[in-house]
Coordinates of C-alpha atoms in Angstrom, one line a residue:
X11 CA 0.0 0.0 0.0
X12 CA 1.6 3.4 -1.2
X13 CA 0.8 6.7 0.3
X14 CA 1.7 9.7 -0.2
X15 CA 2.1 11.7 3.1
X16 CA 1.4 14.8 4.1
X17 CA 2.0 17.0 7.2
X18 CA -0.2 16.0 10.1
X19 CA -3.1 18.6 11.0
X20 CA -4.1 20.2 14.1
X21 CA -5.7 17.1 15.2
X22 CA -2.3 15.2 14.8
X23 CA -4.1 13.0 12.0
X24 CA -1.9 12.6 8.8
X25 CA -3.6 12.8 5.2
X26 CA -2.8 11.4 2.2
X27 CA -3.8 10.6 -0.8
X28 CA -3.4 6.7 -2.2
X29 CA -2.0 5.8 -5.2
X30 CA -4.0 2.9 -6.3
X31 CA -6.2 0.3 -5.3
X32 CA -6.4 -0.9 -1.7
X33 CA -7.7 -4.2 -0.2
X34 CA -7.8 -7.6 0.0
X35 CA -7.9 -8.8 -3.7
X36 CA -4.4 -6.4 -4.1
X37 CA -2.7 -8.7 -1.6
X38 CA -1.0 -10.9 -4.2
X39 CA 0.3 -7.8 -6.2
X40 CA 1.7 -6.5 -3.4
X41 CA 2.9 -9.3 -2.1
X42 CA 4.7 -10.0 -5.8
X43 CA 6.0 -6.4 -6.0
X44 CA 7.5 -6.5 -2.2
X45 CA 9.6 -10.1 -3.4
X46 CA 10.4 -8.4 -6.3
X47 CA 12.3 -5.9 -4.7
X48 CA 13.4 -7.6 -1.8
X49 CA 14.8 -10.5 -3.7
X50 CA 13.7 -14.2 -2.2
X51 CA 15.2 -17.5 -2.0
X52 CA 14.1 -20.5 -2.7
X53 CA 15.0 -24.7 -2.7
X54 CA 14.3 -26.8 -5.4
X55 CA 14.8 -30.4 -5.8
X56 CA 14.9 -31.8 -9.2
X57 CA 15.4 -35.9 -8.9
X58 CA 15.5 -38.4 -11.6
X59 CA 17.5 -41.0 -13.4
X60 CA 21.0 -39.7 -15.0
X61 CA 20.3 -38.6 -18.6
X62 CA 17.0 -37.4 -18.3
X63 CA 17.7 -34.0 -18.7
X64 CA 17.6 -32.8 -15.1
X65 CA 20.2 -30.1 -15.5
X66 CA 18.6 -29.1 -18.7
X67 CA 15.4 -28.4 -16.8
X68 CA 17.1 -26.1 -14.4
X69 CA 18.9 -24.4 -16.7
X70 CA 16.2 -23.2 -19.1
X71 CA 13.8 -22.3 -16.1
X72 CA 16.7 -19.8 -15.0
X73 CA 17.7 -18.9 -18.6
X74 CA 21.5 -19.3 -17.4
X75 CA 23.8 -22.4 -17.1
X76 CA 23.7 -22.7 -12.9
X77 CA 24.9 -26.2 -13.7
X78 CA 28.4 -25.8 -16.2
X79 CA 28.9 -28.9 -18.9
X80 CA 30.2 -31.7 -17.5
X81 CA 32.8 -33.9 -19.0
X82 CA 32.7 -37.7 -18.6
X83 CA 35.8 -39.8 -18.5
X84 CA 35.1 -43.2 -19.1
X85 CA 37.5 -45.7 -17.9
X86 CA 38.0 -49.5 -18.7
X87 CA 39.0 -52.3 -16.8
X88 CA 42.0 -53.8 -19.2
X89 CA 43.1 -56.3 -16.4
X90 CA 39.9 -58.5 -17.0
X91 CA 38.8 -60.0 -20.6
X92 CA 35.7 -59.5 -22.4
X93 CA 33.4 -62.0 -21.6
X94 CA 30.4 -62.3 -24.5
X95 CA 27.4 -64.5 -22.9
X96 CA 24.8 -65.0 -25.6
X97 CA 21.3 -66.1 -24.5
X98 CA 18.4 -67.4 -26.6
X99 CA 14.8 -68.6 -25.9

């Protein structure tokens, strides 16, 4: 709610005039511009199998990489041999 104030009178009661509407459906507007300017925080979980495109998700919602490229070694186990099982039914 946004006033403009003015000096108090005689009667030590301060006038002013509103700028804009006041009540109980404005809430949520005022509510919105107040987080707006105060900045917020937040948690947000995001859980799923690897691959599914969880990062992805997270970074188009904040239009901004929060979660950089990351860079998979893969490694192999030369020490044991390939073993190739074949199954039929």
């Amino acid at each position: 709610m946004s006033r403009a104030i003015a000096a108090a009178g005689p009667n030590g009661i301060t006038k002013g005039q509103l700028k804009g509407f006041v009540g109980f459906s404005n809430l949520p507007n005022q509510h919105h511009r107040r987080s707006i300017k105060r900045g917020f925080s937040f948690t947000l979980m995001v859980v799923g199998e690897a691959g599914l495109g969880k990062s992805t998700l997270v970074n188009t919602l904040f239009e901004t990489s929060l979660y950089p490229e990351r860079k998979v070694t893969l490694t192999t186990d030369l020490q044991k041999p390939l073993e190739i099982q074949q199954i039929s039914a």
